[in-house]
Every structure is written in C-alpha cells, then in structure tokens.
C-alpha cells in the first residue's frame, strides 16, 4: 500500500477507534456523572442503554442507506452528527439531556460503522492487501475500547465532561482529514444497487432491533416486572417476523434475504455475537472484581486491562500473515480456543490473587483478540457482492452490539441470582459462577466455527492483479 492508501485507511480506522474509546471512557466516568448530576440508578443505566438502543436499532438501516446513497456521503454526514451530539453530552445539565445525546450518538455510530467497513473493503481488493487492511482496521477498533478504559480514568480525574469533549476534538480532526482523503468507491462497485428504499422494512427492523435490545437489557434485573420484559421481547420477535415477510415481497428489500443463505456469513455473525458478548461480560465482571472486591481505583483497573491492547500491535502484523498462510477459519478457531482457555483459567480467581497471576491470563485474552476480531471482520464481507457490503457490515455490527448487550445481561442476571449475602466472600462466589457464562459462550463459538473447517480452504487464493495498484 502506498502513502495515500495508508492515509485513507488510517482515517477510517480513526473513526472506528473513536467509537470504541467513546464507549469505554463513558463506562469509567459513570460514577462521577451520577454524583454530579444526581442521577438515579435507573437513569444511569438508561444512559448506557440509550447508546445501545440507537446503535443496535439502526445498524441494518445504516448499512443499507450507505449502499444506496454512497458510503462516503453517509460516513461524513454521520461523523458530523457524532461530533455535535457528543459535544451536547458534555454540556448536559440533567439525565434526560444526556440520555438524548447518547441515543443520537449511538444512531450516528450505527450509520458510520457499516459505511466505514464498506469503504475499507472497496479500497482494497480481495487477497493479501484487503487482509492486511482489515487486520489494521480490526486491531485499531478493539484497541480503542481498551485504551478508552485508561483514557477515561485520566479524563474523569480532570472532569467527567472531558469524556465527551475529547471525542469532539478527535471527530473534528478526523473530519478535516476525511473530506480530502476518503473517496467514494469506483462507480462499478455500486452499479446495480437499486435506488428504491423499503420504508416498511426499515421501520419494522429498526423497531424489532430496538425492542429486542431493550428486552435483553431488561434481563439484567431478573424477576423485575417479568411481564413487561416478556412483552417487549415478544413484540421484537413479532416485528422481526413481519420484517422477514415484508422483505420477501418487497421489490427493493432493505436486506436481501438471500444473503442469509450463506452458511459462512451466518457462522461469522453468530461467532461475533458470542465472542464479543463473552468479552463484554468478562470485562464487566473484572471491573466489579477489581474495584468492589479488591478496592482498586478506576485508573488502576484501566491499567490492569491495558494488556488486552496487545491486539493493536498483533492484529495488523501477525494476524494477516497467519490468515494468508493457514486461512481465516483456522486462525479464528485457534483464537477462540485461546479465549476459552483464558476465561477458564480465571474461574478459580481469589481475593488474594496478585496481578502477576492475572497478567498472563489477560495477556492470553489479548492474543486471542488479535486472532479472532480481525478474521471475523474479514469474514463479515467475504463472498458478499460489493454492492451489499454496507448491509453485510450492518449485520456484523448488529450481531456484535446484540451480543454485547446479551453478554452483559447474562452475567449480571447470573451474578444477581447467585449472590447469597453481602460479604466479600459471597460476592466472590457469585462472581465465579457468573464467569462460567463467558466460558460457555466462547465454547459455543468454537463449535460453530469448527463447522466451517470442511468448506474452508487452507490457503486463500492469490489475486491475479497487483493488490497495491488496485488499492489506489
């Protein structure tokens, strides 16, 4: 790749890094926000859920919109929206203002993410060039979340509003670079994309995803208003069924249902949902363990998890080489096995564990991230017509967001149900039981991924053209 190709890629990587660091920093700042604005527990939870609802609810619509209107146009417009509403969050004077800002920020991310991924895949042809580009993209994406844990602790010590203002500065710099550097793919890449827009499909899938994500979030409090939770999930399922019926008959469907006949695509999205759900649950439990049971500060907690960020270095360097040599599925499977081992090694965690015991386990998790997230990102659009890369990206990020919401809800529900008292020992026992959820989720991902071994080639085919020349 030449200098211009690298510059375009880094701008797009910067956007996905921004999304990750934004979420992570807010999670660290929540206690300070609650104290300053006087938020109730329900409102504080709503601040997190609002982003999840916006992101998960509008992702498929965002992917299809990018395919129809142009990936660059959608990417730049929603980057501006992200900038404005992140700033609004920094000026929030009450919970509702903050909740609204986070919801719109989530919607902006839902449009930016699939558009950005489609731009990356359009810039680089299938083969080593795209493998390397997506390795860089995936590494920086996951690195944003990990580094956000540390940055959030630092900025919160200055003032929680900087957790919102810092992304504004980053978004402004990215926008200034993206306007001249990021180009719309060649006309041929979008030739044949229908100009029709399926409004009924858009409304039904957006409503379905918002209800399903909200229902999953409600599972965090088992036994609390069960009837409402069941009604929300049933409503989401009904809208999802309606969406399938609408798309089957639509002249210009929002999501061509035939895309879901790809076994590889289905396996990729299921594995992404389970892997990221497991990590979200583990990261939440680790935070509780270090801060509530061990008395560590937010700053110390962020530093403890920083080793997971080894993915930032390994994903763009080691992972593409392994994928080019052994194939995507084999590398992915190896990474999932490592993740399962890391979570299992943490099951006997004690109140007296030194960080020297935790460090290699967390490091193993970071290595697994390098071997899993990159190949998943590569597989998200593999074999999909370039005219549908936005939709494929939307499916991928929807699976991730839904998985993370499900992972958080599952570990929270299990921990609450297993808690038998208020002592540290009782809390540790409940935490150990909840840690079985990430182990089970990743083992399920291992089984799903293993099904693809029979149809996956050992070594990817080399492209017949020069990848560097085609990339630019």
Coordinates of C-alpha atoms in Angstrom, one line a residue:
X1 CA 0.0 0.0 0.0
X2 CA 1.3 3.5 -0.8
X3 CA 1.1 6.6 1.3
X4 CA -2.3 7.7 0.1
X5 CA -3.9 4.3 0.7
X6 CA -2.4 4.2 4.2
X7 CA -3.8 7.7 4.9
X8 CA -7.3 6.8 3.8
X9 CA -7.2 3.6 5.8
X10 CA -6.0 5.4 9.0
X11 CA -8.8 8.0 8.7
X12 CA -11.4 5.2 8.6
X13 CA -9.6 3.4 11.4
X14 CA -9.7 6.6 13.4
X15 CA -13.5 6.6 13.1
X16 CA -13.9 3.1 14.5
X17 CA -11.3 3.8 17.2
X18 CA -13.4 6.9 18.1
X19 CA -16.5 4.7 18.6
X20 CA -14.6 2.3 20.8
X21 CA -12.9 4.8 23.0
X22 CA -16.1 6.8 23.4
X23 CA -18.0 3.9 24.9
X24 CA -15.1 2.8 27.1
X25 CA -14.5 6.3 28.6
X26 CA -18.1 6.8 29.4
X27 CA -18.3 3.5 31.3
X28 CA -15.4 4.6 33.5
X29 CA -16.9 8.1 34.1
X30 CA -20.4 6.9 35.1
X31 CA -19.9 7.2 38.9
X32 CA -18.7 10.8 38.6
X33 CA -21.6 11.6 36.2
X34 CA -24.1 10.2 38.7
X35 CA -22.7 12.1 41.6
X36 CA -22.6 15.4 39.7
X37 CA -26.0 15.3 38.0
X38 CA -27.7 13.4 40.8
X39 CA -28.9 10.6 38.6
X40 CA -30.9 7.6 39.8
X41 CA -29.8 4.1 39.2
X42 CA -32.4 3.7 36.5
X43 CA -31.4 6.9 34.7
X44 CA -27.7 5.9 34.9
X45 CA -28.5 2.6 33.4
X46 CA -30.6 4.4 30.8
X47 CA -27.6 6.5 29.7
X48 CA -25.8 3.2 28.7
X49 CA -28.9 1.6 27.2
X50 CA -29.7 4.7 25.1
X51 CA -26.5 4.3 23.1
X52 CA -27.1 0.5 22.8
X53 CA -30.6 1.1 21.5
X54 CA -29.5 3.7 19.0
X55 CA -26.6 1.6 17.8
X56 CA -28.3 -1.8 17.6
X57 CA -31.6 -0.5 16.4
X58 CA -30.4 1.5 13.4
X59 CA -27.4 -0.6 12.3
X60 CA -29.1 -2.5 9.4
X61 CA -30.8 0.6 8.2
X62 CA -27.4 2.4 8.3
X63 CA -25.8 -0.3 6.2
X64 CA -28.5 -0.3 3.6
X65 CA -28.5 3.5 3.5
X66 CA -24.8 3.6 2.9
X67 CA -25.2 1.1 0.0
X68 CA -27.9 3.3 -1.6
X69 CA -26.7 6.8 -1.0
X70 CA -23.0 6.3 -1.1
X71 CA -20.6 5.1 1.6
X72 CA -18.5 8.3 1.7
X73 CA -21.5 10.6 1.9
X74 CA -23.2 8.6 4.7
X75 CA -19.9 8.3 6.6
X76 CA -19.1 12.0 6.6
X77 CA -22.6 13.2 7.4
X78 CA -22.9 10.9 10.5
X79 CA -19.4 11.8 11.6
X80 CA -20.6 15.4 11.9
X81 CA -23.7 14.2 13.8
X82 CA -21.5 12.2 16.1
X83 CA -19.3 15.3 16.7
X84 CA -22.3 17.6 17.5
X85 CA -24.1 15.2 19.9
X86 CA -21.0 14.1 21.7
X87 CA -20.5 17.8 22.5
X88 CA -24.1 18.1 23.6
X89 CA -23.4 15.3 26.1
X90 CA -20.6 17.3 27.5
X91 CA -22.9 20.2 28.2
X92 CA -25.7 18.1 29.7
X93 CA -27.2 19.5 32.9
X94 CA -29.7 16.7 33.6
X95 CA -30.1 13.0 32.9
X96 CA -32.6 13.4 30.0
X97 CA -30.4 15.7 28.1
X98 CA -27.5 13.2 28.5
X99 CA -29.8 10.3 27.5
X100 CA -30.9 12.0 24.3
X101 CA -27.3 12.9 23.4
X102 CA -26.2 9.3 23.9
X103 CA -29.1 7.9 21.8
X104 CA -28.3 10.1 18.8
X105 CA -24.6 9.3 19.2
X106 CA -25.5 5.6 19.0
X107 CA -27.5 6.2 15.9
X108 CA -24.6 8.1 14.3
X109 CA -22.3 5.2 15.1
X110 CA -24.8 2.8 13.5
X111 CA -24.6 4.6 10.2
X112 CA -20.8 5.3 10.4
X113 CA -19.7 1.7 11.2
X114 CA -21.0 -0.2 8.2
X115 CA -20.2 2.7 5.8
X116 CA -16.6 2.7 7.1
X117 CA -16.2 -1.0 6.8
X118 CA -17.6 -0.9 3.2
X119 CA -15.2 1.8 2.3
X120 CA -12.2 -0.2 3.5
X121 CA -13.3 -3.3 1.6
X122 CA -13.9 -1.3 -1.5
X123 CA -10.5 0.4 -1.3
X124 CA -8.6 -2.9 -1.3
X125 CA -9.1 -6.0 -3.5
X126 CA -9.7 -9.4 -2.0
X127 CA -6.4 -11.1 -1.1
X128 CA -3.4 -10.1 0.9
X129 CA -4.0 -6.3 0.5
X130 CA -7.5 -6.5 2.0
X131 CA -6.4 -9.0 4.6
X132 CA -3.7 -6.6 5.9
X133 CA -6.1 -3.6 5.7
X134 CA -8.8 -5.3 7.7
X135 CA -6.2 -6.5 10.2
X136 CA -5.2 -2.9 10.8
X137 CA -8.8 -1.9 11.0
X138 CA -9.8 -4.6 13.5
X139 CA -6.8 -4.0 15.7
X140 CA -7.4 -0.3 16.0
X141 CA -11.1 -0.9 16.6
X142 CA -10.5 -3.2 19.6
X143 CA -7.6 -1.0 20.8
X144 CA -10.0 2.0 21.0
X145 CA -12.1 0.2 23.6
X146 CA -9.1 -1.0 25.7
X147 CA -7.2 2.3 25.6
X148 CA -10.5 4.1 26.4
X149 CA -10.5 2.4 29.8
X150 CA -7.2 4.2 30.7
X151 CA -8.1 7.5 29.0
X152 CA -11.5 7.5 30.8
X153 CA -9.8 7.2 34.1
X154 CA -7.4 10.1 33.3
X155 CA -10.0 12.4 31.9
X156 CA -12.5 11.7 34.7
X157 CA -9.9 12.8 37.2
X158 CA -9.9 16.2 35.4
X159 CA -13.6 16.4 34.9
X160 CA -16.2 13.9 33.5
X161 CA -17.3 16.4 30.8
X162 CA -13.9 15.8 29.1
X163 CA -15.0 12.3 28.4
X164 CA -17.5 13.9 25.9
X165 CA -15.3 16.8 24.7
X166 CA -12.3 14.7 23.9
X167 CA -14.2 12.7 21.2
X168 CA -15.4 16.0 19.7
X169 CA -11.8 17.1 19.2
X170 CA -10.9 13.7 17.7
X171 CA -14.0 13.8 15.4
X172 CA -13.2 17.3 14.2
X173 CA -9.6 16.2 13.3
X174 CA -10.9 13.1 11.5
X175 CA -13.5 15.1 9.6
X176 CA -10.8 17.6 8.4
X177 CA -8.7 14.6 7.2
X178 CA -11.6 12.6 5.7
X179 CA -13.0 15.3 3.4
X180 CA -10.0 15.4 1.2
X181 CA -8.7 11.9 1.6
X182 CA -11.6 9.5 1.7
X183 CA -13.0 8.9 -1.8
X184 CA -16.2 7.2 -2.9
X185 CA -15.6 3.7 -4.4
X186 CA -15.4 3.4 -8.2
X187 CA -18.9 3.6 -9.8
X188 CA -18.6 -0.1 -10.8
X189 CA -18.6 -1.0 -7.1
X190 CA -22.1 0.2 -6.7
X191 CA -23.5 -0.5 -10.1
X192 CA -26.8 -2.4 -9.9
X193 CA -27.7 -1.1 -6.4
X194 CA -31.4 -0.3 -6.5
X195 CA -32.5 3.2 -5.9
X196 CA -35.6 2.1 -4.1
X197 CA -36.0 2.3 -0.4
X198 CA -38.0 -0.1 1.7
X199 CA -39.6 2.1 4.3
X200 CA -41.8 -0.6 5.8
X201 CA -38.8 -2.9 6.1
X202 CA -36.8 0.0 7.6
X203 CA -39.4 0.7 10.3
X204 CA -40.0 -2.9 11.1
X205 CA -36.4 -4.0 11.5
X206 CA -35.5 -0.8 13.4
X207 CA -38.4 -1.3 15.8
X208 CA -37.6 -5.0 16.1
X209 CA -33.9 -4.5 17.0
X210 CA -34.7 -1.7 19.5
X211 CA -37.3 -3.8 21.3
X212 CA -35.1 -6.9 21.3
X213 CA -32.0 -5.0 22.6
X214 CA -34.2 -3.3 25.2
X215 CA -35.6 -6.6 26.2
X216 CA -32.1 -8.1 26.6
X217 CA -31.0 -5.1 28.7
X218 CA -34.0 -5.6 31.0
X219 CA -32.8 -9.2 31.6
X220 CA -30.1 -7.7 33.9
X221 CA -32.7 -7.5 36.6
X222 CA -34.3 -11.0 36.8
X223 CA -37.7 -11.1 38.5
X224 CA -38.3 -7.3 38.0
X225 CA -41.5 -6.7 36.0
X226 CA -41.2 -10.0 34.1
X227 CA -44.4 -9.4 32.2
X228 CA -43.1 -6.2 30.6
X229 CA -39.8 -7.9 29.7
X230 CA -41.6 -10.8 28.0
X231 CA -44.0 -8.4 26.2
X232 CA -41.0 -6.3 24.9
X233 CA -39.2 -9.4 23.6
X234 CA -42.4 -10.8 22.1
X235 CA -43.0 -7.5 20.4
X236 CA -39.5 -7.5 19.0
X237 CA -39.9 -11.1 17.7
X238 CA -43.2 -10.2 16.1
X239 CA -41.7 -7.2 14.3
X240 CA -38.8 -9.3 13.2
X241 CA -41.2 -11.9 11.7
X242 CA -43.0 -9.0 10.0
X243 CA -39.7 -7.8 8.6
X244 CA -39.0 -11.1 7.0
X245 CA -42.4 -11.2 5.4
X246 CA -42.0 -7.7 4.1
X247 CA -38.6 -8.3 2.7
X248 CA -39.8 -11.5 1.0
X249 CA -42.3 -9.4 -1.0
X250 CA -40.5 -6.1 -1.4
X251 CA -39.4 -5.0 -4.8
X252 CA -36.3 -3.3 -3.3
X253 CA -35.7 -5.0 0.0
X254 CA -33.7 -3.4 2.8
X255 CA -31.9 -6.7 3.3
X256 CA -31.9 -9.3 0.5
X257 CA -32.8 -12.4 2.4
X258 CA -30.7 -14.5 0.1
X259 CA -27.6 -13.1 1.8
X260 CA -28.5 -15.1 4.9
X261 CA -28.3 -18.3 3.0
X262 CA -24.5 -18.1 3.2
X263 CA -23.5 -20.5 5.9
X264 CA -20.2 -18.8 6.3
X265 CA -21.9 -15.4 6.9
X266 CA -24.2 -16.8 9.5
X267 CA -21.4 -18.6 11.3
X268 CA -19.4 -15.4 11.3
X269 CA -22.1 -13.3 12.8
X270 CA -23.0 -15.9 15.4
X271 CA -19.4 -16.3 16.4
X272 CA -19.0 -12.5 16.6
X273 CA -22.1 -12.2 18.8
X274 CA -20.8 -14.9 21.2
X275 CA -17.2 -13.8 21.3
X276 CA -17.9 -10.1 21.9
X277 CA -20.7 -10.9 24.3
X278 CA -18.3 -13.1 26.3
X279 CA -15.7 -10.3 26.4
X280 CA -18.3 -7.6 27.4
X281 CA -19.4 -9.9 30.3
X282 CA -15.9 -10.7 31.4
X283 CA -14.8 -7.0 31.3
X284 CA -17.8 -6.1 33.4
X285 CA -17.1 -8.8 36.0
X286 CA -13.4 -7.9 36.0
X287 CA -14.3 -4.3 36.8
X288 CA -16.5 -5.4 39.7
X289 CA -13.9 -7.8 41.0
X290 CA -11.0 -5.3 40.9
X291 CA -13.0 -2.2 42.2
X292 CA -15.7 -3.7 44.5
X293 CA -13.9 -6.8 45.9
X294 CA -10.3 -5.6 45.7
X295 CA -10.7 -1.9 46.2
X296 CA -8.8 -0.8 43.1
X297 CA -9.3 2.6 41.6
X298 CA -10.7 3.2 38.1
X299 CA -7.2 4.2 37.0
X300 CA -5.7 1.0 38.3
X301 CA -8.5 -1.0 36.7
X302 CA -7.9 0.5 33.4
X303 CA -4.1 -0.1 33.6
X304 CA -4.8 -3.7 34.6
X305 CA -6.8 -4.3 31.4
X306 CA -4.4 -2.4 29.2
X307 CA -2.5 -5.6 28.3
X308 CA -5.5 -6.7 26.2
X309 CA -4.4 -3.8 23.9
X310 CA -1.6 -6.0 22.6
X311 CA -4.2 -6.7 19.9
X312 CA -3.4 -3.2 18.4
X313 CA 0.1 -4.4 17.6
X314 CA -0.6 -8.0 16.7
X315 CA -3.8 -7.7 14.6
X316 CA -2.2 -5.7 11.8
X317 CA 1.2 -7.5 11.8
X318 CA 0.8 -11.2 12.9
X319 CA -2.8 -11.9 12.1
X320 CA -2.7 -11.1 8.3
X321 CA 0.4 -13.4 7.9
X322 CA -1.3 -16.2 9.7
X323 CA -4.5 -15.8 7.7
X324 CA -2.6 -15.8 4.4
X325 CA -0.8 -19.0 5.4
X326 CA -3.5 -21.0 7.2
X327 CA -6.8 -19.5 6.2
X328 CA -9.3 -17.4 8.0
X329 CA -11.3 -20.1 9.8
X330 CA -8.2 -21.9 11.2
X331 CA -6.8 -18.7 12.7
X332 CA -10.2 -17.8 14.0
X333 CA -10.7 -21.2 15.6
X334 CA -7.3 -21.0 17.3
X335 CA -8.1 -17.6 18.7
X336 CA -11.4 -18.8 20.1
X337 CA -9.8 -21.8 21.8
X338 CA -7.3 -19.3 23.4
X339 CA -10.1 -17.1 24.6
X340 CA -12.0 -20.1 26.2
X341 CA -8.7 -21.1 27.9
X342 CA -8.2 -17.6 29.3
X343 CA -11.7 -17.4 30.7
X344 CA -11.5 -20.9 32.2
X345 CA -8.2 -20.0 33.9
X346 CA -9.9 -17.1 35.6
X347 CA -12.6 -19.3 37.1
X348 CA -10.8 -20.1 40.4
X349 CA -10.0 -16.4 41.0
X350 CA -9.4 -15.5 44.7
X351 CA -9.4 -12.4 46.8
X352 CA -5.6 -12.8 47.3
X353 CA -4.6 -13.1 43.6
X354 CA -1.6 -10.9 42.7
X355 CA -1.6 -9.1 39.4
X356 CA 1.3 -11.3 38.4
X357 CA -1.2 -14.2 38.3
X358 CA -3.8 -12.2 36.4
X359 CA -1.3 -10.7 33.9
X360 CA -0.6 -13.8 31.8
X361 CA -4.3 -14.7 31.7
X362 CA -5.3 -11.2 30.5
X363 CA -2.4 -11.3 28.0
X364 CA -3.7 -14.6 26.6
X365 CA -7.1 -12.9 26.2
X366 CA -5.4 -10.0 24.3
X367 CA -3.6 -12.5 22.0
X368 CA -6.9 -14.3 21.3
X369 CA -8.5 -10.9 20.4
X370 CA -5.8 -10.4 17.8
X371 CA -6.5 -13.8 16.3
X372 CA -10.3 -13.5 16.4
X373 CA -11.6 -10.0 15.8
X374 CA -9.5 -9.4 12.7
X375 CA -10.6 -12.7 11.0
X376 CA -14.2 -12.0 12.0
X377 CA -14.0 -8.6 10.4
X378 CA -12.5 -10.1 7.2
X379 CA -15.2 -12.8 7.1
X380 CA -18.0 -10.3 7.6
X381 CA -18.0 -9.3 3.9
X382 CA -16.1 -12.3 2.4
X383 CA -18.0 -13.8 -0.6
X384 CA -20.6 -10.9 -0.4
X385 CA -21.2 -8.8 -3.5
X386 CA -19.5 -5.4 -3.1
X387 CA -22.9 -3.7 -3.7
X388 CA -24.1 -5.3 -0.4
X389 CA -21.0 -4.7 1.7
X390 CA -22.9 -2.0 3.7
X391 CA -25.6 -4.4 4.6
X392 CA -23.1 -7.1 5.4
X393 CA -21.3 -4.7 7.7
X394 CA -24.6 -3.8 9.3
X395 CA -25.4 -7.4 10.0
X396 CA -21.9 -7.9 11.5
X397 CA -22.1 -4.9 13.8
X398 CA -25.7 -5.6 14.8
X399 CA -24.5 -9.1 15.9
X400 CA -21.7 -7.6 17.9
X401 CA -23.9 -5.0 19.6
X402 CA -26.7 -7.5 20.3
X403 CA -24.1 -10.0 21.7
X404 CA -22.5 -7.4 24.0
X405 CA -25.9 -6.4 25.4
X406 CA -26.8 -10.1 25.8
X407 CA -23.4 -10.9 27.5
X408 CA -23.8 -8.0 30.0
X409 CA -27.3 -9.0 30.8
X410 CA -26.5 -12.7 31.2
X411 CA -23.5 -12.2 33.6
X412 CA -25.5 -9.7 35.6
X413 CA -28.5 -11.9 35.9
X414 CA -26.4 -14.9 36.9
X415 CA -24.4 -12.9 39.4
X416 CA -27.6 -11.4 41.0
X417 CA -29.3 -14.9 41.2
X418 CA -26.1 -16.5 42.7
X419 CA -25.5 -13.8 45.3
X420 CA -26.3 -15.2 48.8
X421 CA -25.1 -12.4 51.0
X422 CA -23.4 -9.1 51.4
X423 CA -19.9 -10.3 52.3
X424 CA -16.9 -10.2 50.0
X425 CA -16.7 -14.0 50.0
X426 CA -20.4 -14.2 48.9
X427 CA -19.7 -11.7 46.2
X428 CA -16.7 -13.7 45.0
X429 CA -18.7 -16.9 44.9
X430 CA -21.4 -15.2 42.8
X431 CA -18.7 -13.7 40.5
X432 CA -17.1 -17.2 40.0
X433 CA -20.5 -18.6 38.9
X434 CA -21.1 -15.7 36.6
X435 CA -17.7 -16.3 35.0
X436 CA -18.9 -19.5 33.6
X437 CA -21.1 -17.5 31.1
X438 CA -18.1 -16.2 29.1
X439 CA -16.6 -19.7 29.0
X440 CA -19.8 -21.3 27.7
X441 CA -20.3 -18.5 25.1
X442 CA -16.8 -18.9 23.6
X443 CA -17.1 -22.7 23.6
X444 CA -20.3 -22.4 21.6
X445 CA -18.4 -20.1 19.2
X446 CA -15.7 -22.7 18.9
X447 CA -18.3 -25.4 17.9
X448 CA -19.9 -23.0 15.4
X449 CA -16.6 -22.0 13.8
X450 CA -15.4 -25.6 13.6
X451 CA -18.4 -26.4 11.3
X452 CA -16.7 -24.2 8.7
X453 CA -13.4 -26.2 8.6
X454 CA -14.7 -28.6 6.0
X455 CA -15.6 -25.9 3.5
X456 CA -12.7 -23.5 4.2
X457 CA -9.6 -23.6 2.0
X458 CA -6.3 -23.9 3.9
X459 CA -4.7 -21.1 1.9
X460 CA -6.6 -18.2 0.3
X461 CA -6.3 -17.8 -3.4
X462 CA -3.8 -15.2 -4.7
X463 CA -5.4 -12.4 -6.7
X464 CA -4.5 -12.2 -10.4
X465 CA -3.9 -8.5 -10.2
X466 CA -1.5 -6.3 -8.3
X467 CA -3.2 -5.5 -5.0
X468 CA -1.2 -2.4 -4.3
X469 CA -2.0 -0.8 -7.7
X470 CA -5.7 -1.8 -7.4
X471 CA -5.9 -0.4 -3.9
X472 CA -5.3 3.1 -5.1

